Coordinates of C-alpha atoms in Angstrom, one line a residue:
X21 CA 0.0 0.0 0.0
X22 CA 1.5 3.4 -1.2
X23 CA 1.9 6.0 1.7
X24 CA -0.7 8.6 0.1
X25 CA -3.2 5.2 0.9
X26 CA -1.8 5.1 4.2
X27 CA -2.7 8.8 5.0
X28 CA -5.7 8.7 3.2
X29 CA -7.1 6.2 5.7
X30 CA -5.9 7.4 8.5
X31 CA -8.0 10.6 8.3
X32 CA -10.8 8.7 7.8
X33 CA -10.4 7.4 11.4
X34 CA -9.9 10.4 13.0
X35 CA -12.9 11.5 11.3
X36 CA -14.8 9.0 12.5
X37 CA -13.2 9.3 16.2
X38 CA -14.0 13.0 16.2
X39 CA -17.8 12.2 15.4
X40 CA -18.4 9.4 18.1
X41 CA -17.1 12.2 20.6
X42 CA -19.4 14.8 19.3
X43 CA -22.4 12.2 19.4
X44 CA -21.6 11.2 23.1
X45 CA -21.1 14.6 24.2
X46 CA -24.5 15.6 22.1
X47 CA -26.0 12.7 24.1
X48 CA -25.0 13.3 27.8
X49 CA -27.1 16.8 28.0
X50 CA -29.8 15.2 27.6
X51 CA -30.4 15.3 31.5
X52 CA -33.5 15.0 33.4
X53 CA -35.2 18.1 35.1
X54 CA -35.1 15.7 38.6
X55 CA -31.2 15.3 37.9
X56 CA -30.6 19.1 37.5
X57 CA -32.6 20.4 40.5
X58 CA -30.8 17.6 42.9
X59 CA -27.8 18.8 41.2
X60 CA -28.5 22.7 42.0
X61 CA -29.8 21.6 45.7
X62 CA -26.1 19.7 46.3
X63 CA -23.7 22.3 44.9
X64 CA -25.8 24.9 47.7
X65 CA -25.5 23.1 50.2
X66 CA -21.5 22.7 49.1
X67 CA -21.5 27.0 49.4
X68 CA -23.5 27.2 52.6
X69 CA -21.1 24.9 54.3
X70 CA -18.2 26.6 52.8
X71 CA -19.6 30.0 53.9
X72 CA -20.2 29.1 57.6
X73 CA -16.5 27.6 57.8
X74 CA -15.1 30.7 56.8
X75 CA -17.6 32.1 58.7
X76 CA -16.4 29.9 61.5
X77 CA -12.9 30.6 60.8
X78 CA -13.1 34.0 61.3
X79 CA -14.6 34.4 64.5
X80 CA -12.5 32.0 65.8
X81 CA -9.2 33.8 64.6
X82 CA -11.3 36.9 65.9
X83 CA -11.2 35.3 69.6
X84 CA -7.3 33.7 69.2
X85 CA -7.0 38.0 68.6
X86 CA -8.4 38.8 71.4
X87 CA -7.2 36.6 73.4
X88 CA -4.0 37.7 72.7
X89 CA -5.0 41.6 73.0
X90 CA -6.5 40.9 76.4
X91 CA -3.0 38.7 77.1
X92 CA -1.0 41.1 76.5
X93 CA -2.9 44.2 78.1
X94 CA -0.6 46.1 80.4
X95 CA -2.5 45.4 83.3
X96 CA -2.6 42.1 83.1
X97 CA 0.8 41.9 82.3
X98 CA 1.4 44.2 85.8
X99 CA -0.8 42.0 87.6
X100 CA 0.9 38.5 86.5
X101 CA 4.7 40.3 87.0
X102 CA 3.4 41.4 90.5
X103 CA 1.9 38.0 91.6
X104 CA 4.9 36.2 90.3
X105 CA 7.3 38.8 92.3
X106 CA 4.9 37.7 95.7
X107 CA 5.0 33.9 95.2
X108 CA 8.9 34.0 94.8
X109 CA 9.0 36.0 98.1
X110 CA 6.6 33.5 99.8
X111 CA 9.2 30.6 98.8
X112 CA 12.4 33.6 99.7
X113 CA 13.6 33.2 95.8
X114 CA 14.1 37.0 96.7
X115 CA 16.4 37.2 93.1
X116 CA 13.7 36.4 91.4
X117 CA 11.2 37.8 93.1
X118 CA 13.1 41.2 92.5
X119 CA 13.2 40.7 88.9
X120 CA 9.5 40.4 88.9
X121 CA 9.3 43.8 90.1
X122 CA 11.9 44.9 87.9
X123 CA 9.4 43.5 84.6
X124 CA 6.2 45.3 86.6
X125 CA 8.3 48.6 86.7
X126 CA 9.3 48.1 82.6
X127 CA 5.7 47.2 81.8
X128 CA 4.9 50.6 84.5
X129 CA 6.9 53.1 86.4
X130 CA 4.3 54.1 88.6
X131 CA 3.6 51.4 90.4
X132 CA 3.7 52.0 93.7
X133 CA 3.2 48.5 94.6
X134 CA 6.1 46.9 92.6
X135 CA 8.4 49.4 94.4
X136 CA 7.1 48.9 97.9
X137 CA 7.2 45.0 97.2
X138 CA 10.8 45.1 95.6
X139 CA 12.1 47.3 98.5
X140 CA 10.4 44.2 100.8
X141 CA 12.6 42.5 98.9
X142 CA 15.8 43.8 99.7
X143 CA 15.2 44.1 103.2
X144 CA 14.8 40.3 103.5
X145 CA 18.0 40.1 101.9
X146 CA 19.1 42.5 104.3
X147 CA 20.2 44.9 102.0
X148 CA 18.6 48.3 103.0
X149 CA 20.8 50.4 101.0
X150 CA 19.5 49.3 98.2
X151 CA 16.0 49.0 99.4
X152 CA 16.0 53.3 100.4
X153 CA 17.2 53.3 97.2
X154 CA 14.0 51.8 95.5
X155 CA 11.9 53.4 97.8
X156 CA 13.2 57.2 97.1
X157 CA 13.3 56.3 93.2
X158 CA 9.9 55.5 93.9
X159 CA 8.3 58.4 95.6
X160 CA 10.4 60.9 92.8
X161 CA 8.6 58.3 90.3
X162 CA 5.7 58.3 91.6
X163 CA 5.2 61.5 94.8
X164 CA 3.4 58.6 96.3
X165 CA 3.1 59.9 100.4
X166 CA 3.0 56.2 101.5
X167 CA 6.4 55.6 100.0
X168 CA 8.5 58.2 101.2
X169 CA 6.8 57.7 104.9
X170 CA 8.2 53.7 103.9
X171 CA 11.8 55.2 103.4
X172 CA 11.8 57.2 106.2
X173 CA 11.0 54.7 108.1
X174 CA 14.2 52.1 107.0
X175 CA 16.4 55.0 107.6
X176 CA 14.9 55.7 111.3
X177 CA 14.9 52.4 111.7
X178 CA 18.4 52.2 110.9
X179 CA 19.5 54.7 113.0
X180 CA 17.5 53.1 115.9
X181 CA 19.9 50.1 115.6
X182 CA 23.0 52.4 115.3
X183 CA 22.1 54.2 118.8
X184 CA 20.8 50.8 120.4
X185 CA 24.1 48.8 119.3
X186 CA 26.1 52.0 120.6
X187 CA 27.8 52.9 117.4
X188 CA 26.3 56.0 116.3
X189 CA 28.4 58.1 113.5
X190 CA 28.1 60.9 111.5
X191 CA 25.9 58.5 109.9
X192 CA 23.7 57.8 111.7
X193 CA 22.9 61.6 112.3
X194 CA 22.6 62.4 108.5
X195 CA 19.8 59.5 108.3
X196 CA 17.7 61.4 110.5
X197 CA 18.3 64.2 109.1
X198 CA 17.8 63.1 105.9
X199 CA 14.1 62.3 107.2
X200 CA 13.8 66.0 108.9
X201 CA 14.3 67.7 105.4
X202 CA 11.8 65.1 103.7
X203 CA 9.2 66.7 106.1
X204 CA 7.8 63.7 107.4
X205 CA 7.7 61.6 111.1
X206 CA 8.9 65.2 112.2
X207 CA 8.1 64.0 116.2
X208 CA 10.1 60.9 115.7
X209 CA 12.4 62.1 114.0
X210 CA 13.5 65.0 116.3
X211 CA 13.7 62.9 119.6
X212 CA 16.2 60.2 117.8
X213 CA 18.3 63.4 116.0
X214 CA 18.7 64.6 119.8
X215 CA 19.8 61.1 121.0
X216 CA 22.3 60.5 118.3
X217 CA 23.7 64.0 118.6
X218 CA 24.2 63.4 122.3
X219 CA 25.9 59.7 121.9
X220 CA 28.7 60.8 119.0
X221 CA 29.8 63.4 121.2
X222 CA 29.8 61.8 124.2
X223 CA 32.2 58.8 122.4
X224 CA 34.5 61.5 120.6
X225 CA 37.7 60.6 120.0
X226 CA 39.4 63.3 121.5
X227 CA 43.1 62.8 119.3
X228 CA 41.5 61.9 116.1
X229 CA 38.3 63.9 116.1
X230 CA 36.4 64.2 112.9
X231 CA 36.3 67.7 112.4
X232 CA 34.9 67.9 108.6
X233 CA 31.8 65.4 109.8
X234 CA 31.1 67.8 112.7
X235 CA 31.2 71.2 110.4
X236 CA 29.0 69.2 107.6
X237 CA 25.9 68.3 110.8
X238 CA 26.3 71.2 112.5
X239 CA 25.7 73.6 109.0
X240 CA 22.4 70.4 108.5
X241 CA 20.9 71.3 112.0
X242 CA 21.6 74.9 111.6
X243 CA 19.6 74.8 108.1
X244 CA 17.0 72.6 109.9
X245 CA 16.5 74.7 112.5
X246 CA 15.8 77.5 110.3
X247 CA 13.0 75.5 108.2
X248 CA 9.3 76.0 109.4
X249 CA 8.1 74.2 112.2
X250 CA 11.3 72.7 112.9
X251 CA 11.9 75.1 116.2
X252 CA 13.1 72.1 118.3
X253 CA 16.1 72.0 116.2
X254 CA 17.8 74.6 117.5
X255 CA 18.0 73.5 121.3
X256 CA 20.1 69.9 119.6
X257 CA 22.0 72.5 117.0
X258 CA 23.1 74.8 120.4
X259 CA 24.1 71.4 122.2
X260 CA 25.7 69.4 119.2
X261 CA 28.2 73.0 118.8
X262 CA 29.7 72.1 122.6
X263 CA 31.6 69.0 122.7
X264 CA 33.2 70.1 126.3
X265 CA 35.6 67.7 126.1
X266 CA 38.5 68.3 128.8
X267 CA 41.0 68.0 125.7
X268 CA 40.7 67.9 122.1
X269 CA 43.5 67.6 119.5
X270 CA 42.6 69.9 116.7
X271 CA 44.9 70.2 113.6
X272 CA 45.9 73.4 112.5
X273 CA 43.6 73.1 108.9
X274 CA 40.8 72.7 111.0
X275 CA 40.9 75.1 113.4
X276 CA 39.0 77.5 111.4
X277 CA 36.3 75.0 110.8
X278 CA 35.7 74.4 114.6
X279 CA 35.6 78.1 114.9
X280 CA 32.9 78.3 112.2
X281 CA 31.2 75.7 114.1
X282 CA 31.2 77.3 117.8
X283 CA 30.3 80.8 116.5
X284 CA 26.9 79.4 114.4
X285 CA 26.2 77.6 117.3
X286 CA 26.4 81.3 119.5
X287 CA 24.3 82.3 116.9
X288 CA 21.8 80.1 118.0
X289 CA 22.1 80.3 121.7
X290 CA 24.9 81.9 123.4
X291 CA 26.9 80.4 126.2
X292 CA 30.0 81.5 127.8
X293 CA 31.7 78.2 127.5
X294 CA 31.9 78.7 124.0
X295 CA 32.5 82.4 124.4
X296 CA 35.6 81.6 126.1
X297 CA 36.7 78.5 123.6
X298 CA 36.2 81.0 120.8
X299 CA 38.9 83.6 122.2
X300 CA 41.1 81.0 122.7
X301 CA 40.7 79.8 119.1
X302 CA 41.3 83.1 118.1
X303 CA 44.4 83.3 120.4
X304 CA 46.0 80.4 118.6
X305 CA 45.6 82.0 115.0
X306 CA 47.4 85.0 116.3
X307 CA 50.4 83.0 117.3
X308 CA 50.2 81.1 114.2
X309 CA 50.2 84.1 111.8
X310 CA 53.2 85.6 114.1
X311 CA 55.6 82.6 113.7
X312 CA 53.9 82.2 109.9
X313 CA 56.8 84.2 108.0
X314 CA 59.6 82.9 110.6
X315 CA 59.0 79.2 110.3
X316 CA 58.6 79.4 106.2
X317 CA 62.6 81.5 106.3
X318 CA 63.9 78.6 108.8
X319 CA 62.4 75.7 106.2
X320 CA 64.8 77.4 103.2
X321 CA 67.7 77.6 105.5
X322 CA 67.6 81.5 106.3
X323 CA 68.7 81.7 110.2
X324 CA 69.5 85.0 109.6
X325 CA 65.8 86.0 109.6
X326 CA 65.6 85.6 113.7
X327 CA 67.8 88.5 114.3
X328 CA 64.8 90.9 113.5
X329 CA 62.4 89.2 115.0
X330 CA 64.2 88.9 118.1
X331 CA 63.6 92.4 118.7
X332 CA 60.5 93.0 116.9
X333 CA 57.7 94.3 119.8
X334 CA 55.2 91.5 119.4
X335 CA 57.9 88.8 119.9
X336 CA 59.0 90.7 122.8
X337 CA 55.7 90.9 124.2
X338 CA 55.3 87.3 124.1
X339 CA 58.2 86.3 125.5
X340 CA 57.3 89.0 128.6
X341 CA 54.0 87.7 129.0
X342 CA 55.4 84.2 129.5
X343 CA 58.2 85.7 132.4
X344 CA 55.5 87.5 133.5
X345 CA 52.9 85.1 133.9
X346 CA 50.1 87.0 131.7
X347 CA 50.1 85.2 128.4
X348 CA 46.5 84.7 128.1
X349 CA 45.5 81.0 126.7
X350 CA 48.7 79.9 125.7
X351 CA 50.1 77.5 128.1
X352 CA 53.4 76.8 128.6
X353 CA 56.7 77.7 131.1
X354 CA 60.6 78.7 130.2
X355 CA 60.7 76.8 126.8
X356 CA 57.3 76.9 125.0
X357 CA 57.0 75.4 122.0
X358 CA 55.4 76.3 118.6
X359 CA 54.2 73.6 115.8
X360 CA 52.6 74.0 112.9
X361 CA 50.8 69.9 112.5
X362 CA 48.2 70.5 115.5
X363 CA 47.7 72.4 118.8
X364 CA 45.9 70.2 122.1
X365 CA 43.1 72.6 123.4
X366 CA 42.3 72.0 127.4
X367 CA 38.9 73.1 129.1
X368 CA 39.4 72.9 133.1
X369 CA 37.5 75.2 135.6
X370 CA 35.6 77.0 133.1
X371 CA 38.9 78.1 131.4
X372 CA 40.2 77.2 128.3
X373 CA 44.0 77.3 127.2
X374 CA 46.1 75.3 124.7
X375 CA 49.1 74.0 124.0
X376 CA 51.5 73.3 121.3
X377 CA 53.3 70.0 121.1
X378 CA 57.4 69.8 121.4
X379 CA 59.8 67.7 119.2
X380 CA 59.4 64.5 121.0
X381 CA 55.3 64.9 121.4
X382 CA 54.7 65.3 117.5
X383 CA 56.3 62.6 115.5
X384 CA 55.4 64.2 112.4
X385 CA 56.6 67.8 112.7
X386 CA 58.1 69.5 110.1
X387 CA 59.6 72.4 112.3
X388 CA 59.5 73.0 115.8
X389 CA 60.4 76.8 117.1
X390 CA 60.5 77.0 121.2
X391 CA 60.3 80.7 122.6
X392 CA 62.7 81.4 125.4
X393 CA 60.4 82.3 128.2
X394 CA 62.3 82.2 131.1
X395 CA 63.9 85.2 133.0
X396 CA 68.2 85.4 131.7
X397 CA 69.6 88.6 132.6
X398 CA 72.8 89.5 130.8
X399 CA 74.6 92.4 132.7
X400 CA 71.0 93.3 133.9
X401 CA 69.6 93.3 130.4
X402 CA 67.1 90.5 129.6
X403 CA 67.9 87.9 126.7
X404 CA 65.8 87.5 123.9
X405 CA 66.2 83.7 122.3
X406 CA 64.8 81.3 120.5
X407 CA 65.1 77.9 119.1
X408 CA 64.3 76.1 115.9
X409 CA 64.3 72.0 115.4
X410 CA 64.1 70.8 111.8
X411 CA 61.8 67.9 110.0
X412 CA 62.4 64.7 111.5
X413 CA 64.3 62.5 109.1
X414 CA 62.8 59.2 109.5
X415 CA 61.2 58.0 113.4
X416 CA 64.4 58.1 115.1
X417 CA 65.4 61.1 117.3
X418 CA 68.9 60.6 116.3
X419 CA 70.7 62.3 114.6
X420 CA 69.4 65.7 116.3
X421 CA 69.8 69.1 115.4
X422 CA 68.7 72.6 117.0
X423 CA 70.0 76.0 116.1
X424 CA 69.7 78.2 118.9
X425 CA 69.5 82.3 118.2
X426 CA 69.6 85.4 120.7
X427 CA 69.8 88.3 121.0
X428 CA 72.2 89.5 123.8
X429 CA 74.5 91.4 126.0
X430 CA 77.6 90.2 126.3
X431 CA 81.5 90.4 126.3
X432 CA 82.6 91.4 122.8
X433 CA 86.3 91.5 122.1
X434 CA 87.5 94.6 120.4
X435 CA 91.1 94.5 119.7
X436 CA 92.6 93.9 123.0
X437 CA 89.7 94.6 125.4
X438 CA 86.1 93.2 126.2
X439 CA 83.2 95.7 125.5
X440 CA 79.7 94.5 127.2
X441 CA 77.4 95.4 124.0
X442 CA 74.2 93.7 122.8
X443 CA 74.9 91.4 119.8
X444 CA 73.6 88.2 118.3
X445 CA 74.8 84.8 119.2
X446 CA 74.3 81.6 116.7
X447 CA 74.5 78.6 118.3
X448 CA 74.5 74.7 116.7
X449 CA 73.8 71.8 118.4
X450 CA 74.5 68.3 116.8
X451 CA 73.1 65.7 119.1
X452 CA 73.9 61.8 118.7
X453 CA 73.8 58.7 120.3
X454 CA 77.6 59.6 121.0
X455 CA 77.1 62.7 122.5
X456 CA 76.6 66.2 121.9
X457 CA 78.9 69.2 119.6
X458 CA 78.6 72.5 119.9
X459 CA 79.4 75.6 117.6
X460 CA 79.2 78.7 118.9
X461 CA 79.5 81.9 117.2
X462 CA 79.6 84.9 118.5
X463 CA 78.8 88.5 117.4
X464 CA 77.3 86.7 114.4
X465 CA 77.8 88.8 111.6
X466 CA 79.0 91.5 113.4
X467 CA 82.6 92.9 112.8
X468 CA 84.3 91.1 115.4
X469 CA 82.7 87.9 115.0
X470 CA 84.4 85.0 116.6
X471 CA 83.8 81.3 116.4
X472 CA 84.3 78.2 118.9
X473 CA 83.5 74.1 119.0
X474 CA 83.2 71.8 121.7

């Protein structure tokens, strides 16, 4: 069979397929009216339930929303945090109990409960800095009354303990006062600020007194005192600004601050006590300004600086006063000595006087200058001397030096004769474990100067 056959037949067969398709699709819509309504019934029934599961769908992702909203509402979230923080302080998980409060306070910074609870916190843990912390961060949060009444009552608390356990400090006062300038449990406060004023002075330490504390309370209570109805103040300011103590080592940088402290004190109420301790004061800053200049010419090595103030009136007037027995304050017999490091002021009798301390007293000193206050009459004419002791090198005494300058009358060799004339002497002593050398030299600087050792 040629191939044009071949084609030729197969045509006719897809001819004849394509018919029997189009006769059985021709045949199959020929369906009954019965068929066609069941049909349309089914395929409505197929929407309906399609519409009510979406409808179905959609509330219920409407609730799983909500649910979430309502979760996640702030409140609620405070609420869980909060109850979370209480059961972990029921079972003491106190860590964890504050980092409750700590979520609470992120989720709201107002609440006063999660402060109050977390400060509960801290004082289980015995931790009541940090606890007055929370509780002041709190109230500025928040100006919540019940709060700061909460951390005023930690710190009276605390001082309480301090005055029953006999260790009150500077402290220990500030708490209270802390409380007095927060306005609030003034009555309690004020009987406790008297108490603890009364113990810390009573336990002074009379050689190493804490001067800058007591300035710092005193200028609180004086402040206080001054703030409306805070009258009963100023009977514990007048009190605190007397420590009566029958000595007390005061260094020489603080002698202006007790001064400060006694005269706001007089402000206050006057006493003569401190009337007298505040002349005295004054009495020791006058010698210190006189020796001032001398002691800062002796430190570079100038000796020749004592000749005039060995004649200058108000050196001569001290050194009178002492042979006399007038100095007024300053306390001290034949060789009275003058330091720079501290001065010891004495209350006996209802009369104050001080004292400087000598070389071997002050293990520190850098300079030590003793006036000559003893009666020495040279041909009738009184002597005018002093001495100066350098720094201490190291702790030991040895090797010691003094220089000792006067002013004098005395035999001065001129040519072949003695003259008694007034002239200044210049004396070094080298003291050792050995023994003692001397150089004298006489006339110092004077035309017939003369020199000698032994």
């Amino acid at each position: 069979m040629s191939s044009a056959d071949n084609e030729l037949k197969n045509k006719k067969k897809r001819k004849e397929s394509s018919s029997t398709k189009h006769k059985m699709k021709k045949k199959g819509k020929k369906i009954s009216a019965a068929e066609r309504k069941r049909r349309r019934r089914r395929s409505r029934r197929r929407i309906v339930i399609l519409e009510w599961t979406l409808v179905a769908c959609g509330i219920l992702m409407l609730f799983g929303a909500g649910g979430y909203v309502v979760w996640n509402l702030p409140t609620l979230k405070l609420s869980r945090e909060l109850n979370a923080g209480m059961e972990y302080t029921q079972e003491e998980s106190y860590d964890a109990a504050i980092e409750a409060y700590e979520n609470a306070l992120e989720i709201d910074s107002t609440s006063v409960e999660a402060y109050r609870c977390m400060a509960g916190a801290y004082l289980n843990m015995n931790e009541e800095s940090q606890a007055k912390q929370v509780l002041f961060d709190g109230w500025e949060n928040t100006q919540d009354e019940g709060l700061l009444e909460y951390y005023c009552t930690v710190m009276l608390n605390e001082a309480v303990d301090e005055i029953n356990a006999d260790s009150v400090s500077p402290e220990t006062i500030e708490k209270i006062a802390d409380v007095l300038e927060q306005n609030a449990l003034k009555e309690e406060a004020l009987e406790l600020l008297g108490t603890a004023c009364d113990r810390w002075m009573d336990a002074i330490d009379e050689t190493a007194f804490d001067f800058l504390s007591y300035e710092r309370i005193m200028n609180r209570l004086i402040a206080l005192s001054n703030s409306a109805g805070m009258d009963g103040v100023r009977d514990i300011a007048s009190r605190f600004g007397w420590l009566g103590a029958e000595e007390l080592k005061v260094p020489m940088e603080y002698i202006d601050t007790y001064l400060t402290v006694l005269e706001n004190a007089n402000a206050l109420s006057e006493m003569p006590e401190r009337n007298e301790m505040i002349s005295c004061l004054h009495k020791v800053k006058e010698v210190q300004a006189e020796f001032e200049g001398l002691f800062q010419e002796f430190d570079a090595g100038n000796y020749e600086a004592a000749k005039d103030f060995l004649v200058k009136d108000s050196y001569l007037q001290i050194r009178d006063a002492f042979i006399n027995g007038t100095m007024e304050y300053w306390e001290g017999a034949t060789y009275i000595p003058v330091s720079r490091e501290y001065v010891t002021i004495k209350w006996k009798d209802g009369k104050c006087s001080f004292a400087f301390p000598d070389y071997d007293e002050n293990e520190n000193t850098a300079g030590i200058i003793t006036v000559w206050g003893n009666e020495m009459l040279d041909n009738g004419v009184q002597r005018s001397s002093i001495t100066y002791e350098p720094a201490k090198e190291g702790e030991n005494y040895y090797p010691h030096t003094e220089y000792i300058i006067s002013y004098m009358c005395s035999n001065v060799q001129k040519e072949r004769s003695f003259v008694y004339e007034m002239n200044y002497h210049f004396e070094t002593r080298v003291l050792t474990e050995e023994g003692m050398t001397t150089t004298m030299i006489g006339d110092w600087g004077g035309p017939y100067q003369w020199q000698k050792t032994y």
